[in-house]
Amino acid sequence: MIVTSQPSEFSELLEQARRAGRTVGLHPTMGALHAGHAANVRRAALECDLAAVTIFVNPLQFGPGEDFEAYPRDLGVDLELAEAAGAGVVFCPSTEAMYGRSPLVTVGVKGLAERWEGARRPGHFDGVATVVTKLFALAGPCTAYFGEKDYQQLVVVRRLVEDLSLPVRVEACPTVREADGLALSSRNRYLGPEEREEAPGLYWALLAGKRAIEEQGVADAALVVEEMHRAVRRQPLVELEYAAVVSPEDLEPVDEVSGPARLLIAGRVGLARLIDNVAAEKEDA
Ligand code: AMP
């Protein structure tokens, strides 16, 4: 596995691979890698000839008062995990290497990036879109693997690729969870023991909403959201920010569920702000 912090070397390695007829799979991350990232890297290594992982805690996607400084960083452990998962190249640039001069040009995302996470974290998706555009520009033509765990990010990245005609195929990776349902997240390490016990409450609430739609045939989205609220209230340490039933493509809230929908949830548990989501589908009556 080759590790580089130099943007030009990263570009050159991937370009060389393509020139040799190899396909490139890219998995952008912020490090603090866990089994979810590992599964995504394994998939990239399985489906492509060369799996490249990027590790960069992107300051542009953190707002004031968020956890940029505290965000866990442990490059040594990350490199071991990336290599064990089959990465051939790891790119871990410094902030200077990525944003040497403070950028005058950034990528802005309207509409769907202004809802849900975008509403609570103003500028977040502009920061994501800017770094992802830079990483795609450095990487060149590739298949990029993004987790469904960050569902809104996945939808934003798909639109970014479409709207800017970037030479990238985006693949969605299923969410990897702990045995009790908690979605793996680098931020789970902020949880104390009691908070850790209650944190899966976000997922259990999603499942309660999914059951309402799929097993009880509930079509009224307001009732589904109420069901999710009720489920979250059983975990007093979970402070709900939002629970929603949305269209899977544009993330607009739906009134009546018919066909495929996405259930989104976000909340705070102690110092951790956690998000999760599941698919749900209402069959025609
Ligand atoms: P992050 O390092 O948190 O920015 O995440 C990097 C990539 O890994 C993103 O595409 C995430 O959606 C994905 N990811 C994060 N958590 C999980 C998980 N539990 N299962 C699968 N993919 C994940």
PDB file of C-alpha atoms and ligand atoms in Angstrom:
ATOM      1  CA  MET A   1       0.000   0.000   0.000  1.00  0.00           C
ATOM      2  CA  ILE A   2       1.357   3.430  -0.940  1.00  0.00           C
ATOM      3  CA  VAL A   3       0.671   6.320   1.434  1.00  0.00           C
ATOM      4  CA  THR A   4       1.040   9.888   0.206  1.00  0.00           C
ATOM      5  CA  SER A   5       0.205  13.332   1.498  1.00  0.00           C
ATOM      6  CA  GLN A   6       1.076  14.994  -1.824  1.00  0.00           C
ATOM      7  CA  PRO A   7      -1.843  15.839  -4.126  1.00  0.00           C
ATOM      8  CA  SER A   8       0.307  15.578  -7.265  1.00  0.00           C
ATOM      9  CA  GLU A   9       1.636  12.150  -6.273  1.00  0.00           C
ATOM     10  CA  PHE A  10      -1.889  10.917  -5.504  1.00  0.00           C
ATOM     11  CA  SER A  11      -3.067  12.073  -8.947  1.00  0.00           C
ATOM     12  CA  GLU A  12      -0.081  10.507 -10.658  1.00  0.00           C
ATOM     13  CA  LEU A  13      -0.531   7.113  -8.923  1.00  0.00           C
ATOM     14  CA  LEU A  14      -4.144   6.865 -10.033  1.00  0.00           C
ATOM     15  CA  GLU A  15      -3.345   8.105 -13.529  1.00  0.00           C
ATOM     16  CA  GLN A  16      -0.592   5.488 -13.849  1.00  0.00           C
ATOM     17  CA  ALA A  17      -3.031   2.775 -12.758  1.00  0.00           C
ATOM     18  CA  ARG A  18      -5.553   3.831 -15.402  1.00  0.00           C
ATOM     19  CA  ARG A  19      -2.831   3.988 -18.060  1.00  0.00           C
ATOM     20  CA  ALA A  20      -1.997   0.383 -17.166  1.00  0.00           C
ATOM     21  CA  GLY A  21      -5.643  -0.496 -17.826  1.00  0.00           C
ATOM     22  CA  ARG A  22      -6.641  -0.735 -14.152  1.00  0.00           C
ATOM     23  CA  THR A  23      -9.932   0.616 -12.820  1.00  0.00           C
ATOM     24  CA  VAL A  24      -9.897   2.883  -9.766  1.00  0.00           C
ATOM     25  CA  GLY A  25     -12.273   2.794  -6.777  1.00  0.00           C
ATOM     26  CA  LEU A  26     -12.221   5.809  -4.454  1.00  0.00           C
ATOM     27  CA  HIS A  27     -13.451   5.975  -0.853  1.00  0.00           C
ATOM     28  CA  PRO A  28     -13.272   9.491   0.632  1.00  0.00           C
ATOM     29  CA  THR A  29     -13.238   9.578   4.446  1.00  0.00           C
ATOM     30  CA  MET A  30     -12.373  11.831   7.370  1.00  0.00           C
ATOM     31  CA  GLY A  31     -10.391   9.057   9.060  1.00  0.00           C
ATOM     32  CA  ALA A  32     -11.104   7.544  12.494  1.00  0.00           C
ATOM     33  CA  LEU A  33     -11.884   4.530  10.359  1.00  0.00           C
ATOM     34  CA  HIS A  34     -14.249   1.823  11.580  1.00  0.00           C
ATOM     35  CA  ALA A  35     -15.788  -1.372  10.225  1.00  0.00           C
ATOM     36  CA  GLY A  36     -18.203   0.662   8.050  1.00  0.00           C
ATOM     37  CA  HIS A  37     -15.334   2.319   6.210  1.00  0.00           C
ATOM     38  CA  ALA A  38     -13.569  -1.063   6.016  1.00  0.00           C
ATOM     39  CA  ALA A  39     -16.590  -2.665   4.343  1.00  0.00           C
ATOM     40  CA  ASN A  40     -16.681   0.163   1.786  1.00  0.00           C
ATOM     41  CA  VAL A  41     -12.950  -0.183   1.056  1.00  0.00           C
ATOM     42  CA  ARG A  42     -13.299  -3.973   0.714  1.00  0.00           C
ATOM     43  CA  ARG A  43     -16.069  -3.417  -1.798  1.00  0.00           C
ATOM     44  CA  ALA A  44     -13.976  -0.895  -3.756  1.00  0.00           C
ATOM     45  CA  ALA A  45     -11.092  -3.389  -3.788  1.00  0.00           C
ATOM     46  CA  LEU A  46     -13.404  -6.176  -4.944  1.00  0.00           C
ATOM     47  CA  GLU A  47     -15.059  -4.203  -7.718  1.00  0.00           C
ATOM     48  CA  CYS A  48     -12.051  -2.173  -8.925  1.00  0.00           C
ATOM     49  CA  ASP A  49      -8.412  -3.031  -9.652  1.00  0.00           C
ATOM     50  CA  LEU A  50      -7.083  -0.319  -7.330  1.00  0.00           C
ATOM     51  CA  ALA A  51      -8.835   0.919  -4.158  1.00  0.00           C
ATOM     52  CA  ALA A  52      -7.811   4.409  -3.066  1.00  0.00           C
ATOM     53  CA  VAL A  53      -8.796   5.813   0.325  1.00  0.00           C
ATOM     54  CA  THR A  54      -8.598   9.481   1.207  1.00  0.00           C
ATOM     55  CA  ILE A  55      -8.288  10.618   4.815  1.00  0.00           C
ATOM     56  CA  PHE A  56      -8.864  14.319   5.356  1.00  0.00           C
ATOM     57  CA  VAL A  57     -10.739  16.112   8.138  1.00  0.00           C
ATOM     58  CA  ASN A  58     -12.180  18.841   5.958  1.00  0.00           C
ATOM     59  CA  PRO A  59     -12.415  22.141   7.871  1.00  0.00           C
ATOM     60  CA  LEU A  60     -14.828  23.598   5.296  1.00  0.00           C
ATOM     61  CA  GLN A  61     -17.630  21.221   6.269  1.00  0.00           C
ATOM     62  CA  PHE A  62     -17.539  22.066   9.995  1.00  0.00           C
ATOM     63  CA  GLY A  63     -19.476  25.055  11.309  1.00  0.00           C
ATOM     64  CA  PRO A  64     -18.449  27.356  14.167  1.00  0.00           C
ATOM     65  CA  GLY A  65     -18.831  25.542  17.480  1.00  0.00           C
ATOM     66  CA  GLU A  66     -18.736  22.107  15.838  1.00  0.00           C
ATOM     67  CA  ASP A  67     -16.215  19.389  16.620  1.00  0.00           C
ATOM     68  CA  PHE A  68     -13.468  20.099  14.029  1.00  0.00           C
ATOM     69  CA  GLU A  69     -10.755  20.335  16.702  1.00  0.00           C
ATOM     70  CA  ALA A  70     -12.041  17.385  18.731  1.00  0.00           C
ATOM     71  CA  TYR A  71     -12.694  15.151  15.709  1.00  0.00           C
ATOM     72  CA  PRO A  72     -10.759  11.906  16.336  1.00  0.00           C
ATOM     73  CA  ARG A  73      -7.512  11.576  14.367  1.00  0.00           C
ATOM     74  CA  ASP A  74      -5.309   8.473  14.462  1.00  0.00           C
ATOM     75  CA  LEU A  75      -3.493   7.994  11.169  1.00  0.00           C
ATOM     76  CA  GLY A  76      -1.467   4.963  12.318  1.00  0.00           C
ATOM     77  CA  VAL A  77      -4.567   2.924  13.173  1.00  0.00           C
ATOM     78  CA  ASP A  78      -6.353   4.169  10.029  1.00  0.00           C
ATOM     79  CA  LEU A  79      -3.517   3.026   7.764  1.00  0.00           C
ATOM     80  CA  GLU A  80      -3.564  -0.468   9.279  1.00  0.00           C
ATOM     81  CA  LEU A  81      -7.314  -0.735   8.809  1.00  0.00           C
ATOM     82  CA  ALA A  82      -7.166   0.601   5.235  1.00  0.00           C
ATOM     83  CA  GLU A  83      -4.431  -1.848   4.284  1.00  0.00           C
ATOM     84  CA  ALA A  84      -6.232  -4.811   5.880  1.00  0.00           C
ATOM     85  CA  ALA A  85      -9.350  -3.869   3.889  1.00  0.00           C
ATOM     86  CA  GLY A  86      -7.429  -3.933   0.612  1.00  0.00           C
ATOM     87  CA  ALA A  87      -6.520  -0.295  -0.071  1.00  0.00           C
ATOM     88  CA  GLY A  88      -3.675   0.115  -2.563  1.00  0.00           C
ATOM     89  CA  VAL A  89      -3.270   3.863  -2.120  1.00  0.00           C
ATOM     90  CA  VAL A  90      -4.039   6.152   0.836  1.00  0.00           C
ATOM     91  CA  PHE A  91      -4.049   9.927   0.355  1.00  0.00           C
ATOM     92  CA  CYS A  92      -3.812  11.894   3.610  1.00  0.00           C
ATOM     93  CA  PRO A  93      -3.120  15.538   2.728  1.00  0.00           C
ATOM     94  CA  SER A  94      -2.551  18.398   5.143  1.00  0.00           C
ATOM     95  CA  THR A  95      -5.001  21.298   5.209  1.00  0.00           C
ATOM     96  CA  GLU A  96      -2.311  23.438   3.532  1.00  0.00           C
ATOM     97  CA  ALA A  97      -1.943  20.933   0.720  1.00  0.00           C
ATOM     98  CA  MET A  98      -5.690  20.986   0.071  1.00  0.00           C
ATOM     99  CA  TYR A  99      -6.404  24.681   0.683  1.00  0.00           C
ATOM    100  CA  GLY A 100      -2.969  26.315   0.474  1.00  0.00           C
ATOM    101  CA  ARG A 101      -4.387  29.718  -0.127  1.00  0.00           C
ATOM    102  CA  SER A 102      -7.769  30.274   1.377  1.00  0.00           C
ATOM    103  CA  PRO A 103     -10.107  29.300  -1.471  1.00  0.00           C
ATOM    104  CA  LEU A 104     -11.885  31.986  -3.484  1.00  0.00           C
ATOM    105  CA  VAL A 105     -13.821  29.386  -5.432  1.00  0.00           C
ATOM    106  CA  THR A 106     -16.045  26.886  -3.656  1.00  0.00           C
ATOM    107  CA  VAL A 107     -18.889  24.651  -4.795  1.00  0.00           C
ATOM    108  CA  GLY A 108     -22.353  25.689  -3.638  1.00  0.00           C
ATOM    109  CA  VAL A 109     -25.328  23.351  -3.479  1.00  0.00           C
ATOM    110  CA  LYS A 110     -28.848  24.725  -3.377  1.00  0.00           C
ATOM    111  CA  GLY A 111     -32.225  23.155  -2.730  1.00  0.00           C
ATOM    112  CA  LEU A 112     -31.817  19.733  -1.250  1.00  0.00           C
ATOM    113  CA  ALA A 113     -28.643  20.803   0.585  1.00  0.00           C
ATOM    114  CA  GLU A 114     -30.571  23.460   2.490  1.00  0.00           C
ATOM    115  CA  ARG A 115     -32.887  21.017   4.247  1.00  0.00           C
ATOM    116  CA  TRP A 116     -32.377  18.617   7.181  1.00  0.00           C
ATOM    117  CA  GLU A 117     -28.616  18.515   7.868  1.00  0.00           C
ATOM    118  CA  GLY A 118     -28.103  21.628   5.734  1.00  0.00           C
ATOM    119  CA  ALA A 119     -30.610  23.593   7.813  1.00  0.00           C
ATOM    120  CA  ARG A 120     -28.888  22.618  11.089  1.00  0.00           C
ATOM    121  CA  ARG A 121     -25.366  22.933   9.689  1.00  0.00           C
ATOM    122  CA  PRO A 122     -25.332  25.964   7.370  1.00  0.00           C
ATOM    123  CA  GLY A 123     -22.578  25.693   4.765  1.00  0.00           C
ATOM    124  CA  HIS A 124     -21.939  22.025   5.583  1.00  0.00           C
ATOM    125  CA  PHE A 125     -22.811  20.664   2.138  1.00  0.00           C
ATOM    126  CA  ASP A 126     -20.944  23.460   0.344  1.00  0.00           C
ATOM    127  CA  GLY A 127     -17.890  22.287   2.307  1.00  0.00           C
ATOM    128  CA  VAL A 128     -18.586  18.655   1.397  1.00  0.00           C
ATOM    129  CA  ALA A 129     -19.211  19.492  -2.281  1.00  0.00           C
ATOM    130  CA  THR A 130     -16.025  21.572  -2.453  1.00  0.00           C
ATOM    131  CA  VAL A 131     -13.761  18.904  -0.971  1.00  0.00           C
ATOM    132  CA  VAL A 132     -15.389  16.096  -2.952  1.00  0.00           C
ATOM    133  CA  THR A 133     -14.970  18.093  -6.186  1.00  0.00           C
ATOM    134  CA  LYS A 134     -11.283  18.616  -5.366  1.00  0.00           C
ATOM    135  CA  LEU A 135     -10.801  14.934  -4.518  1.00  0.00           C
ATOM    136  CA  PHE A 136     -12.567  13.896  -7.745  1.00  0.00           C
ATOM    137  CA  ALA A 137     -10.409  16.356  -9.729  1.00  0.00           C
ATOM    138  CA  LEU A 138      -7.248  14.873  -8.210  1.00  0.00           C
ATOM    139  CA  ALA A 139      -8.417  11.268  -8.546  1.00  0.00           C
ATOM    140  CA  GLY A 140      -9.662  11.445 -12.138  1.00  0.00           C
ATOM    141  CA  PRO A 141     -12.151   8.984 -13.647  1.00  0.00           C
ATOM    142  CA  CYS A 142     -13.164   6.442 -11.020  1.00  0.00           C
ATOM    143  CA  THR A 143     -15.969   4.760  -9.136  1.00  0.00           C
ATOM    144  CA  ALA A 144     -16.569   6.566  -5.835  1.00  0.00           C
ATOM    145  CA  TYR A 145     -18.066   4.745  -2.852  1.00  0.00           C
ATOM    146  CA  PHE A 146     -20.266   6.703  -0.438  1.00  0.00           C
ATOM    147  CA  GLY A 147     -22.179   5.363   2.570  1.00  0.00           C
ATOM    148  CA  GLU A 148     -25.966   5.402   2.816  1.00  0.00           C
ATOM    149  CA  LYS A 149     -25.368   6.257   6.479  1.00  0.00           C
ATOM    150  CA  ASP A 150     -24.964   9.887   5.332  1.00  0.00           C
ATOM    151  CA  TYR A 151     -27.936   9.670   3.016  1.00  0.00           C
ATOM    152  CA  GLN A 152     -28.294  13.370   2.293  1.00  0.00           C
ATOM    153  CA  GLN A 153     -24.576  13.573   1.490  1.00  0.00           C
ATOM    154  CA  LEU A 154     -24.964  10.659  -0.935  1.00  0.00           C
ATOM    155  CA  VAL A 155     -27.829  12.422  -2.722  1.00  0.00           C
ATOM    156  CA  VAL A 156     -25.868  15.713  -2.827  1.00  0.00           C
ATOM    157  CA  VAL A 157     -22.797  13.953  -4.277  1.00  0.00           C
ATOM    158  CA  ARG A 158     -24.915  12.250  -6.934  1.00  0.00           C
ATOM    159  CA  ARG A 159     -26.284  15.676  -7.963  1.00  0.00           C
ATOM    160  CA  LEU A 160     -22.795  17.198  -7.882  1.00  0.00           C
ATOM    161  CA  VAL A 161     -21.556  14.551 -10.336  1.00  0.00           C
ATOM    162  CA  GLU A 162     -24.596  14.968 -12.565  1.00  0.00           C
ATOM    163  CA  ASP A 163     -24.715  18.777 -12.568  1.00  0.00           C
ATOM    164  CA  LEU A 164     -20.965  19.274 -13.090  1.00  0.00           C
ATOM    165  CA  SER A 165     -20.607  16.304 -15.497  1.00  0.00           C
ATOM    166  CA  LEU A 166     -17.791  14.822 -13.424  1.00  0.00           C
ATOM    167  CA  PRO A 167     -16.242  11.578 -14.755  1.00  0.00           C
ATOM    168  CA  VAL A 168     -17.202   9.578 -11.668  1.00  0.00           C
ATOM    169  CA  ARG A 169     -19.649   6.739 -11.028  1.00  0.00           C
ATOM    170  CA  VAL A 170     -21.153   6.945  -7.540  1.00  0.00           C
ATOM    171  CA  GLU A 171     -21.934   3.710  -5.698  1.00  0.00           C
ATOM    172  CA  ALA A 172     -23.971   3.596  -2.477  1.00  0.00           C
ATOM    173  CA  CYS A 173     -22.763   1.354   0.362  1.00  0.00           C
ATOM    174  CA  PRO A 174     -25.188  -0.038   2.965  1.00  0.00           C
ATOM    175  CA  THR A 175     -24.903   1.158   6.561  1.00  0.00           C
ATOM    176  CA  VAL A 176     -22.835  -1.078   8.843  1.00  0.00           C
ATOM    177  CA  ARG A 177     -24.298  -1.307  12.366  1.00  0.00           C
ATOM    178  CA  GLU A 178     -23.433  -2.569  15.826  1.00  0.00           C
ATOM    179  CA  ALA A 179     -25.364  -5.632  17.020  1.00  0.00           C
ATOM    180  CA  ASP A 180     -27.941  -3.406  18.756  1.00  0.00           C
ATOM    181  CA  GLY A 181     -28.529  -1.365  15.601  1.00  0.00           C
ATOM    182  CA  LEU A 182     -26.404   1.711  16.289  1.00  0.00           C
ATOM    183  CA  ALA A 183     -24.894   2.862  12.988  1.00  0.00           C
ATOM    184  CA  LEU A 184     -21.105   2.867  13.173  1.00  0.00           C
ATOM    185  CA  SER A 185     -19.814   6.438  13.272  1.00  0.00           C
ATOM    186  CA  SER A 186     -16.516   8.047  14.174  1.00  0.00           C
ATOM    187  CA  ARG A 187     -18.547  10.224  16.558  1.00  0.00           C
ATOM    188  CA  ASN A 188     -19.796   7.232  18.587  1.00  0.00           C
ATOM    189  CA  ARG A 189     -16.584   7.489  20.596  1.00  0.00           C
ATOM    190  CA  TYR A 190     -17.933  10.676  22.185  1.00  0.00           C
ATOM    191  CA  LEU A 191     -20.620   8.550  23.921  1.00  0.00           C
ATOM    192  CA  GLY A 192     -20.392   7.680  27.623  1.00  0.00           C
ATOM    193  CA  PRO A 193     -21.560   4.191  28.719  1.00  0.00           C
ATOM    194  CA  GLU A 194     -25.179   5.157  29.449  1.00  0.00           C
ATOM    195  CA  GLU A 195     -25.391   7.277  26.331  1.00  0.00           C
ATOM    196  CA  ARG A 196     -24.036   4.365  24.306  1.00  0.00           C
ATOM    197  CA  GLU A 197     -26.867   2.193  25.635  1.00  0.00           C
ATOM    198  CA  GLU A 198     -29.517   4.659  24.528  1.00  0.00           C
ATOM    199  CA  ALA A 199     -27.948   5.844  21.241  1.00  0.00           C
ATOM    200  CA  PRO A 200     -29.448   2.973  19.176  1.00  0.00           C
ATOM    201  CA  GLY A 201     -32.811   4.538  20.085  1.00  0.00           C
ATOM    202  CA  LEU A 202     -32.471   6.610  16.912  1.00  0.00           C
ATOM    203  CA  TYR A 203     -32.366   3.425  14.822  1.00  0.00           C
ATOM    204  CA  TRP A 204     -35.162   1.796  16.820  1.00  0.00           C
ATOM    205  CA  ALA A 205     -37.304   4.854  16.080  1.00  0.00           C
ATOM    206  CA  LEU A 206     -36.550   4.488  12.366  1.00  0.00           C
ATOM    207  CA  LEU A 207     -37.602   0.839  12.601  1.00  0.00           C
ATOM    208  CA  ALA A 208     -40.823   1.847  14.364  1.00  0.00           C
ATOM    209  CA  GLY A 209     -41.575   4.217  11.469  1.00  0.00           C
ATOM    210  CA  LYS A 210     -40.673   1.563   8.900  1.00  0.00           C
ATOM    211  CA  ARG A 211     -42.966  -0.969  10.631  1.00  0.00           C
ATOM    212  CA  ALA A 212     -45.815   1.535  10.644  1.00  0.00           C
ATOM    213  CA  ILE A 213     -45.485   1.947   6.866  1.00  0.00           C
ATOM    214  CA  GLU A 214     -44.680  -1.589   5.831  1.00  0.00           C
ATOM    215  CA  GLU A 215     -46.549  -3.723   8.371  1.00  0.00           C
ATOM    216  CA  GLN A 216     -49.414  -1.543   9.570  1.00  0.00           C
ATOM    217  CA  GLY A 217     -50.001   0.091   6.164  1.00  0.00           C
ATOM    218  CA  VAL A 218     -49.863   3.655   7.550  1.00  0.00           C
ATOM    219  CA  ALA A 219     -49.736   6.146   4.630  1.00  0.00           C
ATOM    220  CA  ASP A 220     -50.107   9.422   6.578  1.00  0.00           C
ATOM    221  CA  ALA A 221     -46.503  10.627   7.025  1.00  0.00           C
ATOM    222  CA  ALA A 222     -47.466  12.743  10.057  1.00  0.00           C
ATOM    223  CA  LEU A 223     -48.568   9.574  11.868  1.00  0.00           C
ATOM    224  CA  VAL A 224     -45.317   7.834  10.929  1.00  0.00           C
ATOM    225  CA  VAL A 225     -43.298  10.794  12.263  1.00  0.00           C
ATOM    226  CA  GLU A 226     -45.380  10.733  15.455  1.00  0.00           C
ATOM    227  CA  GLU A 227     -44.558   7.036  15.841  1.00  0.00           C
ATOM    228  CA  MET A 228     -40.835   7.851  15.517  1.00  0.00           C
ATOM    229  CA  HIS A 229     -41.138  10.671  18.093  1.00  0.00           C
ATOM    230  CA  ARG A 230     -42.896   8.284  20.495  1.00  0.00           C
ATOM    231  CA  ALA A 231     -40.144   5.692  20.087  1.00  0.00           C
ATOM    232  CA  VAL A 232     -37.359   8.238  20.742  1.00  0.00           C
ATOM    233  CA  ARG A 233     -39.074   9.439  23.949  1.00  0.00           C
ATOM    234  CA  ARG A 234     -38.359   5.993  25.468  1.00  0.00           C
ATOM    235  CA  GLN A 235     -34.654   6.993  25.563  1.00  0.00           C
ATOM    236  CA  PRO A 236     -34.428  10.100  27.764  1.00  0.00           C
ATOM    237  CA  LEU A 237     -30.746  10.709  26.892  1.00  0.00           C
ATOM    238  CA  VAL A 238     -31.607  11.017  23.187  1.00  0.00           C
ATOM    239  CA  GLU A 239     -32.547  14.571  22.282  1.00  0.00           C
ATOM    240  CA  LEU A 240     -34.353  14.452  18.945  1.00  0.00           C
ATOM    241  CA  GLU A 241     -33.550  17.132  16.341  1.00  0.00           C
ATOM    242  CA  TYR A 242     -35.712  15.890  13.522  1.00  0.00           C
ATOM    243  CA  ALA A 243     -37.514  12.812  12.258  1.00  0.00           C
ATOM    244  CA  ALA A 244     -38.910  12.903   8.740  1.00  0.00           C
ATOM    245  CA  VAL A 245     -40.424  10.897   5.919  1.00  0.00           C
ATOM    246  CA  VAL A 246     -38.993  12.095   2.607  1.00  0.00           C
ATOM    247  CA  SER A 247     -38.794  11.271  -1.056  1.00  0.00           C
ATOM    248  CA  PRO A 248     -35.622   9.191  -1.643  1.00  0.00           C
ATOM    249  CA  GLU A 249     -34.515  11.281  -4.637  1.00  0.00           C
ATOM    250  CA  ASP A 250     -34.983  14.937  -3.663  1.00  0.00           C
ATOM    251  CA  LEU A 251     -35.479  14.603   0.126  1.00  0.00           C
ATOM    252  CA  GLU A 252     -38.688  16.653   0.010  1.00  0.00           C
ATOM    253  CA  PRO A 253     -41.002  15.735   2.887  1.00  0.00           C
ATOM    254  CA  VAL A 254     -43.932  13.601   1.775  1.00  0.00           C
ATOM    255  CA  ASP A 255     -47.503  13.897   3.108  1.00  0.00           C
ATOM    256  CA  GLU A 256     -48.768  10.534   1.914  1.00  0.00           C
ATOM    257  CA  VAL A 257     -46.393   7.590   1.659  1.00  0.00           C
ATOM    258  CA  SER A 258     -46.805   5.628  -1.571  1.00  0.00           C
ATOM    259  CA  GLY A 259     -44.018   3.523  -3.032  1.00  0.00           C
ATOM    260  CA  PRO A 260     -40.426   4.043  -1.817  1.00  0.00           C
ATOM    261  CA  ALA A 261     -39.616   6.591   0.896  1.00  0.00           C
ATOM    262  CA  ARG A 262     -36.650   7.371   3.123  1.00  0.00           C
ATOM    263  CA  LEU A 263     -36.952   7.873   6.869  1.00  0.00           C
ATOM    264  CA  LEU A 264     -34.402  10.348   8.266  1.00  0.00           C
ATOM    265  CA  ILE A 265     -33.519  11.015  11.901  1.00  0.00           C
ATOM    266  CA  ALA A 266     -31.009  13.178  13.778  1.00  0.00           C
ATOM    267  CA  GLY A 267     -30.417  13.784  17.443  1.00  0.00           C
ATOM    268  CA  ARG A 268     -27.954  14.550  20.156  1.00  0.00           C
ATOM    269  CA  VAL A 269     -26.811  12.006  22.712  1.00  0.00           C
ATOM    270  CA  GLY A 270     -24.496  13.710  25.173  1.00  0.00           C
ATOM    271  CA  LEU A 271     -21.702  15.327  23.149  1.00  0.00           C
ATOM    272  CA  ALA A 272     -22.443  13.303  20.014  1.00  0.00           C
ATOM    273  CA  ARG A 273     -24.692  14.556  17.253  1.00  0.00           C
ATOM    274  CA  LEU A 274     -25.846  11.444  15.410  1.00  0.00           C
ATOM    275  CA  ILE A 275     -27.772  10.883  12.169  1.00  0.00           C
ATOM    276  CA  ASP A 276     -29.306   7.758  10.687  1.00  0.00           C
ATOM    277  CA  ASN A 277     -31.828   6.714   8.043  1.00  0.00           C
ATOM    278  CA  VAL A 278     -33.572   3.682   6.540  1.00  0.00           C
ATOM    279  CA  ALA A 279     -35.527   2.913   3.394  1.00  0.00           C
ATOM    280  CA  ALA A 280     -39.237   2.125   3.705  1.00  0.00           C
ATOM    281  CA  GLU A 281     -41.681   1.135   1.018  1.00  0.00           C
ATOM    282  CA  LYS A 282     -45.469   1.296   1.068  1.00  0.00           C
ATOM    283  CA  GLU A 283     -47.043  -1.295  -1.146  1.00  0.00           C
ATOM    284  CA  ASP A 284     -50.134  -0.300  -3.064  1.00  0.00           C
ATOM    285  CA  ALA A 285     -53.273  -1.181  -1.095  1.00  0.00           C
TER     286      ALA A 285
HETATM  287  P1  AMP B   1     -16.783   9.913   7.272  1.00  0.00           P
HETATM  288  O1  AMP B   1     -15.389   9.467   7.523  1.00  0.00           O
HETATM  289  O2  AMP B   1     -17.667   9.808   8.469  1.00  0.00           O
HETATM  290  O3  AMP B   1     -16.857  11.223   6.562  1.00  0.00           O
HETATM  291  O4  AMP B   1     -17.383   8.849   6.251  1.00  0.00           O
HETATM  292  C1  AMP B   1     -16.716   8.494   5.074  1.00  0.00           C
HETATM  293  C2  AMP B   1     -17.614   7.599   4.253  1.00  0.00           C
HETATM  294  O5  AMP B   1     -17.943   6.420   4.986  1.00  0.00           O
HETATM  295  C3  AMP B   1     -18.941   8.264   3.882  1.00  0.00           C
HETATM  296  O6  AMP B   1     -19.292   7.909   2.555  1.00  0.00           O
HETATM  297  C4  AMP B   1     -19.881   7.682   4.894  1.00  0.00           C
HETATM  298  O7  AMP B   1     -21.224   7.679   4.466  1.00  0.00           O
HETATM  299  C5  AMP B   1     -19.348   6.264   5.033  1.00  0.00           C
HETATM  300  N1  AMP B   1     -19.785   5.680   6.306  1.00  0.00           N
HETATM  301  C6  AMP B   1     -19.793   6.290   7.526  1.00  0.00           C
HETATM  302  N2  AMP B   1     -20.353   5.465   8.456  1.00  0.00           N
HETATM  303  C7  AMP B   1     -20.699   4.326   7.810  1.00  0.00           C
HETATM  304  C8  AMP B   1     -21.318   3.098   8.219  1.00  0.00           C
HETATM  305  N3  AMP B   1     -21.712   2.896   9.475  1.00  0.00           N
HETATM  306  N4  AMP B   1     -21.521   2.149   7.290  1.00  0.00           N
HETATM  307  C9  AMP B   1     -21.138   2.337   5.999  1.00  0.00           C
HETATM  308  N5  AMP B   1     -20.557   3.468   5.546  1.00  0.00           N
HETATM  309  C10 AMP B   1     -20.326   4.456   6.437  1.00  0.00           C
END
